[in-house]
Amino acid sequence: MQPRPAKHSVVVVGIVSYAAIELALALLMAFAPRTFFSEALGGFGAYNPHYIRDVASFQAAIGVALLVAVGRPGWRVPVLALTTIQFGLHSINHLIDIGGANPAWTGYFDFGSLAASTVLLAWLWRTAALEGRP
């Protein structure tokens, strides 16, 4: 008989952590798009509050799905897969525009943090898949 994963496994801690990050970013983007654009991580191109709030809706959806996956172990692998893919694609987009951030250092920071998150999420995805094996 396979032992059940600990209630507070590294996967659950990782999922809760990423859910909190995604939801916090979504709230900032939805309710203070100018702050997100000018003072945080979004200083690329022209300011467009509508598009920032559009992206907030995607961030919120990922955050909610991650929270649901905490209580539904069967959701963990697919939600982590989707989140990993989104972070990977987001990383590529930031790499393409790495020199277009204002201030300039944020382009490098954004790419590096997104790429590192992609690697960590891929590890969580793999770990969740292994935890779910019979």
mmCIF file of N, CA and C in Angstrom:
data_model
loop_
_atom_site.group_PDB
_atom_site.id
_atom_site.type_symbol
_atom_site.label_atom_id
_atom_site.label_comp_id
_atom_site.label_asym_id
_atom_site.label_seq_id
_atom_site.Cartn_x
_atom_site.Cartn_y
_atom_site.Cartn_z
ATOM 1 N N MET A 1 0.846 -1.187 0.000
ATOM 2 C CA MET A 1 0.000 0.000 0.000
ATOM 3 C C MET A 1 0.887 1.245 0.000
ATOM 4 N N GLN A 2 0.571 2.163 -0.877
ATOM 5 C CA GLN A 2 1.341 3.406 -1.040
ATOM 6 C C GLN A 2 0.989 4.376 0.089
ATOM 7 N N PRO A 3 1.994 4.945 0.775
ATOM 8 C CA PRO A 3 1.664 5.931 1.812
ATOM 9 C C PRO A 3 1.093 7.198 1.177
ATOM 10 N N ARG A 4 0.153 7.804 1.885
ATOM 11 C CA ARG A 4 -0.437 9.053 1.397
ATOM 12 C C ARG A 4 0.552 10.185 1.608
ATOM 13 N N PRO A 5 0.599 11.148 0.671
ATOM 14 C CA PRO A 5 1.496 12.281 0.854
ATOM 15 C C PRO A 5 1.104 13.084 2.086
ATOM 16 N N ALA A 6 2.089 13.683 2.705
ATOM 17 C CA ALA A 6 1.828 14.509 3.880
ATOM 18 C C ALA A 6 0.877 15.636 3.499
ATOM 19 N N LYS A 7 0.026 16.016 4.468
ATOM 20 C CA LYS A 7 -0.945 17.073 4.210
ATOM 21 C C LYS A 7 -0.256 18.357 3.760
ATOM 22 N N HIS A 8 0.887 18.652 4.344
ATOM 23 C CA HIS A 8 1.619 19.871 4.000
ATOM 24 C C HIS A 8 2.883 19.510 3.230
ATOM 25 N N SER A 9 2.704 18.758 2.166
ATOM 26 C CA SER A 9 3.829 18.363 1.332
ATOM 27 C C SER A 9 4.431 19.588 0.666
ATOM 28 N N VAL A 10 5.617 19.419 0.115
ATOM 29 C CA VAL A 10 6.277 20.508 -0.600
ATOM 30 C C VAL A 10 5.414 20.968 -1.774
ATOM 31 N N VAL A 11 4.673 20.060 -2.380
ATOM 32 C CA VAL A 11 3.801 20.427 -3.496
ATOM 33 C C VAL A 11 2.693 21.354 -3.007
ATOM 34 N N VAL A 12 2.072 21.018 -1.891
ATOM 35 C CA VAL A 12 0.999 21.861 -1.361
ATOM 36 C C VAL A 12 1.540 23.231 -0.971
ATOM 37 N N VAL A 13 2.676 23.259 -0.317
ATOM 38 C CA VAL A 13 3.290 24.540 0.063
ATOM 39 C C VAL A 13 3.603 25.365 -1.190
ATOM 40 N N GLY A 14 4.147 24.721 -2.219
ATOM 41 C CA GLY A 14 4.440 25.414 -3.472
ATOM 42 C C GLY A 14 3.188 25.938 -4.148
ATOM 43 N N ILE A 15 2.147 25.122 -4.175
ATOM 44 C CA ILE A 15 0.893 25.537 -4.808
ATOM 45 C C ILE A 15 0.293 26.727 -4.067
ATOM 46 N N VAL A 16 0.250 26.660 -2.748
ATOM 47 C CA VAL A 16 -0.300 27.766 -1.957
ATOM 48 C C VAL A 16 0.525 29.033 -2.172
ATOM 49 N N SER A 17 1.846 28.887 -2.225
ATOM 50 C CA SER A 17 2.723 30.049 -2.432
ATOM 51 C C SER A 17 2.466 30.703 -3.785
ATOM 52 N N TYR A 18 2.390 29.908 -4.834
ATOM 53 C CA TYR A 18 2.128 30.469 -6.160
ATOM 54 C C TYR A 18 0.714 31.017 -6.271
ATOM 55 N N ALA A 19 -0.254 30.396 -5.611
ATOM 56 C CA ALA A 19 -1.618 30.933 -5.602
ATOM 57 C C ALA A 19 -1.627 32.323 -4.972
ATOM 58 N N ALA A 20 -0.923 32.471 -3.858
ATOM 59 C CA ALA A 20 -0.870 33.775 -3.181
ATOM 60 C C ALA A 20 -0.219 34.832 -4.066
ATOM 61 N N ILE A 21 0.863 34.462 -4.737
ATOM 62 C CA ILE A 21 1.552 35.409 -5.636
ATOM 63 C C ILE A 21 0.628 35.807 -6.785
ATOM 64 N N GLU A 22 0.004 34.834 -7.418
ATOM 65 C CA GLU A 22 -0.868 35.116 -8.554
ATOM 66 C C GLU A 22 -2.048 35.996 -8.142
ATOM 67 N N LEU A 23 -2.654 35.686 -7.005
ATOM 68 C CA LEU A 23 -3.800 36.471 -6.558
ATOM 69 C C LEU A 23 -3.393 37.869 -6.121
ATOM 70 N N ALA A 24 -2.249 38.005 -5.472
ATOM 71 C CA ALA A 24 -1.771 39.336 -5.078
ATOM 72 C C ALA A 24 -1.484 40.190 -6.314
ATOM 73 N N LEU A 25 -0.829 39.611 -7.305
ATOM 74 C CA LEU A 25 -0.579 40.350 -8.551
ATOM 75 C C LEU A 25 -1.889 40.728 -9.238
ATOM 76 N N ALA A 26 -2.839 39.809 -9.254
ATOM 77 C CA ALA A 26 -4.128 40.090 -9.896
ATOM 78 C C ALA A 26 -4.831 41.257 -9.209
ATOM 79 N N LEU A 27 -4.822 41.270 -7.888
ATOM 80 C CA LEU A 27 -5.454 42.369 -7.155
ATOM 81 C C LEU A 27 -4.753 43.691 -7.434
ATOM 82 N N LEU A 28 -3.425 43.688 -7.406
ATOM 83 C CA LEU A 28 -2.679 44.911 -7.697
ATOM 84 C C LEU A 28 -2.996 45.411 -9.104
ATOM 85 N N MET A 29 -2.984 44.501 -10.063
ATOM 86 C CA MET A 29 -3.229 44.879 -11.456
ATOM 87 C C MET A 29 -4.665 45.362 -11.672
ATOM 88 N N ALA A 30 -5.617 44.727 -10.997
ATOM 89 C CA ALA A 30 -7.019 45.084 -11.186
ATOM 90 C C ALA A 30 -7.382 46.408 -10.520
ATOM 91 N N PHE A 31 -6.853 46.625 -9.324
ATOM 92 C CA PHE A 31 -7.280 47.787 -8.556
ATOM 93 C C PHE A 31 -6.285 48.944 -8.551
ATOM 94 N N ALA A 32 -5.065 48.688 -8.998
ATOM 95 C CA ALA A 32 -4.062 49.759 -9.069
ATOM 96 C C ALA A 32 -3.174 49.550 -10.298
ATOM 97 N N PRO A 33 -3.776 49.552 -11.496
ATOM 98 C CA PRO A 33 -2.982 49.262 -12.691
ATOM 99 C C PRO A 33 -1.829 50.238 -12.905
ATOM 100 N N ARG A 34 -2.002 51.497 -12.538
ATOM 101 C CA ARG A 34 -0.921 52.481 -12.692
ATOM 102 C C ARG A 34 0.252 52.133 -11.766
ATOM 103 N N THR A 35 -0.043 51.722 -10.558
ATOM 104 C CA THR A 35 1.016 51.314 -9.629
ATOM 105 C C THR A 35 1.766 50.120 -10.189
ATOM 106 N N PHE A 36 1.028 49.138 -10.697
ATOM 107 C CA PHE A 36 1.681 47.962 -11.285
ATOM 108 C C PHE A 36 2.564 48.380 -12.450
ATOM 109 N N PHE A 37 2.051 49.224 -13.316
ATOM 110 C CA PHE A 37 2.791 49.618 -14.511
ATOM 111 C C PHE A 37 4.020 50.456 -14.182
ATOM 112 N N SER A 38 3.892 51.422 -13.327
ATOM 113 C CA SER A 38 4.982 52.380 -13.145
ATOM 114 C C SER A 38 5.940 52.033 -12.017
ATOM 115 N N GLU A 39 5.481 51.313 -11.015
ATOM 116 C CA GLU A 39 6.322 51.102 -9.848
ATOM 117 C C GLU A 39 6.697 49.646 -9.610
ATOM 118 N N ALA A 40 6.077 48.737 -10.295
ATOM 119 C CA ALA A 40 6.330 47.329 -9.994
ATOM 120 C C ALA A 40 6.976 46.646 -11.184
ATOM 121 N N LEU A 41 6.287 45.696 -11.766
ATOM 122 C CA LEU A 41 6.911 44.828 -12.761
ATOM 123 C C LEU A 41 6.438 45.062 -14.186
ATOM 124 N N GLY A 42 5.537 45.986 -14.415
ATOM 125 C CA GLY A 42 4.900 46.060 -15.728
ATOM 126 C C GLY A 42 5.286 47.226 -16.601
ATOM 127 N N GLY A 43 6.449 47.833 -16.408
ATOM 128 C CA GLY A 43 6.800 49.035 -17.164
ATOM 129 C C GLY A 43 7.302 48.761 -18.572
ATOM 130 N N PHE A 44 6.491 48.119 -19.389
ATOM 131 C CA PHE A 44 6.829 47.856 -20.790
ATOM 132 C C PHE A 44 5.845 48.600 -21.677
ATOM 133 N N GLY A 45 6.354 49.299 -22.688
ATOM 134 C CA GLY A 45 5.488 49.942 -23.669
ATOM 135 C C GLY A 45 4.618 51.034 -23.080
ATOM 136 N N ALA A 46 3.515 51.303 -23.767
ATOM 137 C CA ALA A 46 2.592 52.358 -23.354
ATOM 138 C C ALA A 46 1.652 51.839 -22.262
ATOM 139 N N TYR A 47 1.297 52.714 -21.349
ATOM 140 C CA TYR A 47 0.369 52.371 -20.272
ATOM 141 C C TYR A 47 -1.021 52.141 -20.845
ATOM 142 N N ASN A 48 -1.620 50.996 -20.536
ATOM 143 C CA ASN A 48 -2.971 50.682 -20.981
ATOM 144 C C ASN A 48 -3.678 49.944 -19.844
ATOM 145 N N PRO A 49 -4.458 50.655 -19.033
ATOM 146 C CA PRO A 49 -5.082 50.021 -17.875
ATOM 147 C C PRO A 49 -6.026 48.881 -18.240
ATOM 148 N N HIS A 50 -6.676 48.969 -19.399
ATOM 149 C CA HIS A 50 -7.576 47.891 -19.804
ATOM 150 C C HIS A 50 -6.814 46.574 -19.974
ATOM 151 N N TYR A 51 -5.703 46.622 -20.682
ATOM 152 C CA TYR A 51 -4.926 45.395 -20.896
ATOM 153 C C TYR A 51 -4.302 44.879 -19.605
ATOM 154 N N ILE A 52 -3.931 45.765 -18.725
ATOM 155 C CA ILE A 52 -3.394 45.323 -17.433
ATOM 156 C C ILE A 52 -4.489 44.591 -16.656
ATOM 157 N N ARG A 53 -5.713 45.130 -16.665
ATOM 158 C CA ARG A 53 -6.814 44.432 -15.983
ATOM 159 C C ARG A 53 -7.172 43.125 -16.695
ATOM 160 N N ASP A 54 -7.042 43.081 -18.032
ATOM 161 C CA ASP A 54 -7.244 41.818 -18.753
ATOM 162 C C ASP A 54 -6.272 40.754 -18.245
ATOM 163 N N VAL A 55 -5.010 41.116 -18.133
ATOM 164 C CA VAL A 55 -4.000 40.172 -17.648
ATOM 165 C C VAL A 55 -4.299 39.788 -16.201
ATOM 166 N N ALA A 56 -4.818 40.736 -15.419
ATOM 167 C CA ALA A 56 -5.188 40.437 -14.029
ATOM 168 C C ALA A 56 -6.210 39.309 -13.970
ATOM 169 N N SER A 57 -7.125 39.276 -14.931
ATOM 170 C CA SER A 57 -8.132 38.211 -14.921
ATOM 171 C C SER A 57 -7.496 36.837 -15.148
ATOM 172 N N PHE A 58 -6.465 36.775 -15.993
ATOM 173 C CA PHE A 58 -5.758 35.501 -16.206
ATOM 174 C C PHE A 58 -4.985 35.102 -14.941
ATOM 175 N N GLN A 59 -4.319 36.084 -14.333
ATOM 176 C CA GLN A 59 -3.565 35.812 -13.100
ATOM 177 C C GLN A 59 -4.515 35.294 -12.018
ATOM 178 N N ALA A 60 -5.672 35.936 -11.887
ATOM 179 C CA ALA A 60 -6.637 35.523 -10.868
ATOM 180 C C ALA A 60 -7.147 34.110 -11.132
ATOM 181 N N ALA A 61 -7.424 33.796 -12.395
ATOM 182 C CA ALA A 61 -7.914 32.452 -12.727
ATOM 183 C C ALA A 61 -6.885 31.385 -12.359
ATOM 184 N N ILE A 62 -5.621 31.643 -12.638
ATOM 185 C CA ILE A 62 -4.570 30.693 -12.270
ATOM 186 C C ILE A 62 -4.495 30.575 -10.752
ATOM 187 N N GLY A 63 -4.556 31.698 -10.051
ATOM 188 C CA GLY A 63 -4.506 31.671 -8.591
ATOM 189 C C GLY A 63 -5.650 30.876 -7.988
ATOM 190 N N VAL A 64 -6.848 31.076 -8.493
ATOM 191 C CA VAL A 64 -8.006 30.332 -7.984
ATOM 192 C C VAL A 64 -7.861 28.841 -8.295
ATOM 193 N N ALA A 65 -7.452 28.506 -9.513
ATOM 194 C CA ALA A 65 -7.265 27.091 -9.872
ATOM 195 C C ALA A 65 -6.221 26.432 -8.973
ATOM 196 N N LEU A 66 -5.143 27.153 -8.674
ATOM 197 C CA LEU A 66 -4.130 26.613 -7.762
ATOM 198 C C LEU A 66 -4.724 26.369 -6.376
ATOM 199 N N LEU A 67 -5.540 27.301 -5.874
ATOM 200 C CA LEU A 67 -6.161 27.102 -4.562
ATOM 201 C C LEU A 67 -7.103 25.905 -4.565
ATOM 202 N N VAL A 68 -7.864 25.736 -5.632
ATOM 203 C CA VAL A 68 -8.753 24.571 -5.727
ATOM 204 C C VAL A 68 -7.925 23.290 -5.707
ATOM 205 N N ALA A 69 -6.778 23.317 -6.377
ATOM 206 C CA ALA A 69 -5.913 22.126 -6.451
ATOM 207 C C ALA A 69 -5.362 21.713 -5.087
ATOM 208 N N VAL A 70 -5.306 22.640 -4.149
ATOM 209 C CA VAL A 70 -4.851 22.276 -2.803
ATOM 210 C C VAL A 70 -5.804 21.243 -2.209
ATOM 211 N N GLY A 71 -7.091 21.468 -2.345
ATOM 212 C CA GLY A 71 -8.080 20.559 -1.779
ATOM 213 C C GLY A 71 -8.484 19.408 -2.677
ATOM 214 N N ARG A 72 -8.091 19.463 -3.929
ATOM 215 C CA ARG A 72 -8.424 18.414 -4.887
ATOM 216 C C ARG A 72 -7.132 17.890 -5.518
ATOM 217 N N PRO A 73 -6.541 16.877 -4.908
ATOM 218 C CA PRO A 73 -5.257 16.377 -5.413
ATOM 219 C C PRO A 73 -5.270 15.997 -6.888
ATOM 220 N N GLY A 74 -6.402 15.568 -7.423
ATOM 221 C CA GLY A 74 -6.491 15.216 -8.834
ATOM 222 C C GLY A 74 -6.297 16.417 -9.766
ATOM 223 N N TRP A 75 -6.449 17.612 -9.249
ATOM 224 C CA TRP A 75 -6.258 18.823 -10.035
ATOM 225 C C TRP A 75 -4.806 19.268 -10.071
ATOM 226 N N ARG A 76 -3.998 18.789 -9.162
ATOM 227 C CA ARG A 76 -2.642 19.340 -9.001
ATOM 228 C C ARG A 76 -1.795 19.224 -10.260
ATOM 229 N N VAL A 77 -1.726 18.054 -10.846
ATOM 230 C CA VAL A 77 -0.874 17.868 -12.027
ATOM 231 C C VAL A 77 -1.351 18.733 -13.196
ATOM 232 N N PRO A 78 -2.642 18.707 -13.569
ATOM 233 C CA PRO A 78 -3.030 19.555 -14.702
ATOM 234 C C PRO A 78 -2.901 21.053 -14.428
ATOM 235 N N VAL A 79 -3.214 21.488 -13.214
ATOM 236 C CA VAL A 79 -3.100 22.923 -12.912
ATOM 237 C C VAL A 79 -1.632 23.337 -12.887
ATOM 238 N N LEU A 80 -0.765 22.506 -12.325
ATOM 239 C CA LEU A 80 0.668 22.821 -12.340
ATOM 240 C C LEU A 80 1.212 22.788 -13.764
ATOM 241 N N ALA A 81 0.709 21.886 -14.595
ATOM 242 C CA ALA A 81 1.139 21.849 -16.002
ATOM 243 C C ALA A 81 0.769 23.157 -16.698
ATOM 244 N N LEU A 82 -0.475 23.573 -16.555
ATOM 245 C CA LEU A 82 -0.927 24.815 -17.179
ATOM 246 C C LEU A 82 -0.131 26.010 -16.651
ATOM 247 N N THR A 83 0.078 26.075 -15.341
ATOM 248 C CA THR A 83 0.816 27.190 -14.741
ATOM 249 C C THR A 83 2.259 27.200 -15.221
ATOM 250 N N THR A 84 2.881 26.039 -15.318
ATOM 251 C CA THR A 84 4.259 25.954 -15.810
ATOM 252 C C THR A 84 4.357 26.438 -17.249
ATOM 253 N N ILE A 85 3.434 26.009 -18.076
ATOM 254 C CA ILE A 85 3.432 26.435 -19.480
ATOM 255 C C ILE A 85 3.238 27.944 -19.573
ATOM 256 N N GLN A 86 2.309 28.485 -18.786
ATOM 257 C CA GLN A 86 2.071 29.929 -18.818
ATOM 258 C C GLN A 86 3.320 30.686 -18.389
ATOM 259 N N PHE A 87 3.972 30.247 -17.321
ATOM 260 C CA PHE A 87 5.188 30.915 -16.866
ATOM 261 C C PHE A 87 6.303 30.788 -17.904
ATOM 262 N N GLY A 88 6.407 29.636 -18.554
ATOM 263 C CA GLY A 88 7.419 29.461 -19.600
ATOM 264 C C GLY A 88 7.198 30.406 -20.766
ATOM 265 N N LEU A 89 5.965 30.492 -21.236
ATOM 266 C CA LEU A 89 5.655 31.406 -22.336
ATOM 267 C C LEU A 89 5.848 32.866 -21.917
ATOM 268 N N HIS A 90 5.460 33.178 -20.696
ATOM 269 C CA HIS A 90 5.640 34.527 -20.168
ATOM 270 C C HIS A 90 7.133 34.861 -20.088
ATOM 271 N N SER A 91 7.950 33.888 -19.695
ATOM 272 C CA SER A 91 9.411 34.080 -19.646
ATOM 273 C C SER A 91 9.962 34.421 -21.027
ATOM 274 N N ILE A 92 9.518 33.679 -22.030
ATOM 275 C CA ILE A 92 9.981 33.924 -23.402
ATOM 276 C C ILE A 92 9.604 35.335 -23.844
ATOM 277 N N ASN A 93 8.382 35.742 -23.531
ATOM 278 C CA ASN A 93 7.949 37.089 -23.895
ATOM 279 C C ASN A 93 8.838 38.147 -23.235
ATOM 280 N N HIS A 94 9.193 37.933 -21.972
ATOM 281 C CA HIS A 94 10.066 38.887 -21.278
ATOM 282 C C HIS A 94 11.493 38.842 -21.822
ATOM 283 N N LEU A 95 11.937 37.691 -22.256
ATOM 284 C CA LEU A 95 13.262 37.607 -22.869
ATOM 285 C C LEU A 95 13.288 38.405 -24.172
ATOM 286 N N ILE A 96 12.238 38.286 -24.963
ATOM 287 C CA ILE A 96 12.160 39.024 -26.226
ATOM 288 C C ILE A 96 12.210 40.532 -25.975
ATOM 289 N N ASP A 97 11.531 40.989 -24.922
ATOM 290 C CA ASP A 97 11.439 42.423 -24.627
ATOM 291 C C ASP A 97 12.366 42.863 -23.494
ATOM 292 N N ILE A 98 13.397 42.091 -23.203
ATOM 293 C CA ILE A 98 14.235 42.340 -22.032
ATOM 294 C C ILE A 98 14.818 43.754 -21.997
ATOM 295 N N GLY A 99 15.106 44.323 -23.149
ATOM 296 C CA GLY A 99 15.680 45.662 -23.184
ATOM 297 C C GLY A 99 14.651 46.778 -23.211
ATOM 298 N N GLY A 100 13.362 46.439 -23.209
ATOM 299 C CA GLY A 100 12.329 47.452 -23.330
ATOM 300 C C GLY A 100 11.687 47.884 -22.028
ATOM 301 N N ALA A 101 12.199 47.404 -20.903
ATOM 302 C CA ALA A 101 11.600 47.738 -19.610
ATOM 303 C C ALA A 101 12.072 49.109 -19.140
ATOM 304 N N ASN A 102 11.238 49.727 -18.326
ATOM 305 C CA ASN A 102 11.594 51.012 -17.732
ATOM 306 C C ASN A 102 11.224 50.968 -16.260
ATOM 307 N N PRO A 103 12.200 50.980 -15.363
ATOM 308 C CA PRO A 103 13.633 51.091 -15.581
ATOM 309 C C PRO A 103 14.230 49.802 -16.153
ATOM 310 N N ALA A 104 15.387 49.951 -16.770
ATOM 311 C CA ALA A 104 16.002 48.866 -17.542
ATOM 312 C C ALA A 104 16.257 47.602 -16.722
ATOM 313 N N TRP A 105 16.658 47.739 -15.469
ATOM 314 C CA TRP A 105 16.999 46.557 -14.664
ATOM 315 C C TRP A 105 15.804 45.634 -14.486
ATOM 316 N N THR A 106 14.579 46.195 -14.552
ATOM 317 C CA THR A 106 13.409 45.345 -14.334
ATOM 318 C C THR A 106 13.215 44.326 -15.445
ATOM 319 N N GLY A 107 13.697 44.624 -16.653
ATOM 320 C CA GLY A 107 13.603 43.644 -17.735
ATOM 321 C C GLY A 107 14.378 42.379 -17.401
ATOM 322 N N TYR A 108 15.568 42.561 -16.861
ATOM 323 C CA TYR A 108 16.401 41.414 -16.476
ATOM 324 C C TYR A 108 15.827 40.703 -15.256
ATOM 325 N N PHE A 109 15.359 41.496 -14.289
ATOM 326 C CA PHE A 109 14.763 40.907 -13.089
ATOM 327 C C PHE A 109 13.515 40.107 -13.451
ATOM 328 N N ASP A 110 12.643 40.699 -14.269
ATOM 329 C CA ASP A 110 11.408 40.005 -14.654
ATOM 330 C C ASP A 110 11.709 38.687 -15.361
ATOM 331 N N PHE A 111 12.614 38.738 -16.332
ATOM 332 C CA PHE A 111 12.946 37.505 -17.050
ATOM 333 C C PHE A 111 13.538 36.466 -16.097
ATOM 334 N N GLY A 112 14.496 36.877 -15.282
ATOM 335 C CA GLY A 112 15.144 35.931 -14.364
ATOM 336 C C GLY A 112 14.172 35.319 -13.375
ATOM 337 N N SER A 113 13.301 36.129 -12.809
ATOM 338 C CA SER A 113 12.351 35.595 -11.827
ATOM 339 C C SER A 113 11.316 34.691 -12.489
ATOM 340 N N LEU A 114 10.876 35.053 -13.683
ATOM 341 C CA LEU A 114 9.922 34.199 -14.391
ATOM 342 C C LEU A 114 10.558 32.879 -14.827
ATOM 343 N N ALA A 115 11.790 32.931 -15.309
ATOM 344 C CA ALA A 115 12.480 31.700 -15.721
ATOM 345 C C ALA A 115 12.723 30.793 -14.517
ATOM 346 N N ALA A 116 13.152 31.381 -13.392
ATOM 347 C CA ALA A 116 13.367 30.578 -12.176
ATOM 348 C C ALA A 116 12.050 29.976 -11.697
ATOM 349 N N SER A 117 10.975 30.744 -11.770
ATOM 350 C CA SER A 117 9.666 30.222 -11.385
ATOM 351 C C SER A 117 9.223 29.087 -12.307
ATOM 352 N N THR A 118 9.532 29.205 -13.584
ATOM 353 C CA THR A 118 9.186 28.142 -14.529
ATOM 354 C C THR A 118 9.882 26.843 -14.141
ATOM 355 N N VAL A 119 11.143 26.931 -13.790
ATOM 356 C CA VAL A 119 11.894 25.740 -13.377
ATOM 357 C C VAL A 119 11.303 25.150 -12.094
ATOM 358 N N LEU A 120 11.018 26.009 -11.117
ATOM 359 C CA LEU A 120 10.439 25.530 -9.856
ATOM 360 C C LEU A 120 9.061 24.913 -10.082
ATOM 361 N N LEU A 121 8.247 25.554 -10.900
ATOM 362 C CA LEU A 121 6.929 25.002 -11.189
ATOM 363 C C LEU A 121 7.022 23.662 -11.918
ATOM 364 N N ALA A 122 7.970 23.528 -12.830
ATOM 365 C CA ALA A 122 8.163 22.248 -13.524
ATOM 366 C C ALA A 122 8.539 21.158 -12.520
ATOM 367 N N TRP A 123 9.367 21.517 -11.551
ATOM 368 C CA TRP A 123 9.747 20.555 -10.504
ATOM 369 C C TRP A 123 8.534 20.178 -9.656
ATOM 370 N N LEU A 124 7.712 21.179 -9.283
ATOM 371 C CA LEU A 124 6.498 20.891 -8.512
ATOM 372 C C LEU A 124 5.542 20.006 -9.313
ATOM 373 N N TRP A 125 5.420 20.275 -10.606
ATOM 374 C CA TRP A 125 4.573 19.478 -11.495
ATOM 375 C C TRP A 125 5.044 18.023 -11.490
ATOM 376 N N ARG A 126 6.340 17.823 -11.666
ATOM 377 C CA ARG A 126 6.897 16.463 -11.683
ATOM 378 C C ARG A 126 6.702 15.783 -10.332
ATOM 379 N N THR A 127 6.953 16.519 -9.257
ATOM 380 C CA THR A 127 6.804 15.964 -7.916
ATOM 381 C C THR A 127 5.351 15.587 -7.651
ATOM 382 N N ALA A 128 4.412 16.431 -8.060
ATOM 383 C CA ALA A 128 2.992 16.120 -7.905
ATOM 384 C C ALA A 128 2.611 14.872 -8.694
ATOM 385 N N ALA A 129 3.160 14.744 -9.894
ATOM 386 C CA ALA A 129 2.884 13.558 -10.711
ATOM 387 C C ALA A 129 3.405 12.294 -10.042
ATOM 388 N N LEU A 130 4.582 12.386 -9.446
ATOM 389 C CA LEU A 130 5.153 11.228 -8.757
ATOM 390 C C LEU A 130 4.383 10.897 -7.486
ATOM 391 N N GLU A 131 3.901 11.904 -6.778
ATOM 392 C CA GLU A 131 3.092 11.675 -5.568
ATOM 393 C C GLU A 131 1.794 10.975 -5.905
ATOM 394 N N GLY A 132 1.244 11.255 -7.083
ATOM 395 C CA GLY A 132 -0.037 10.678 -7.471
ATOM 396 C C GLY A 132 0.034 9.291 -8.064
ATOM 397 N N ARG A 133 1.241 8.766 -8.244
ATOM 398 C CA ARG A 133 1.383 7.418 -8.841
ATOM 399 C C ARG A 133 0.994 6.354 -7.843
ATOM 400 N N PRO A 134 0.357 5.288 -8.365
ATOM 401 C CA PRO A 134 0.013 4.158 -7.477
ATOM 402 C C PRO A 134 1.239 3.343 -7.103
#
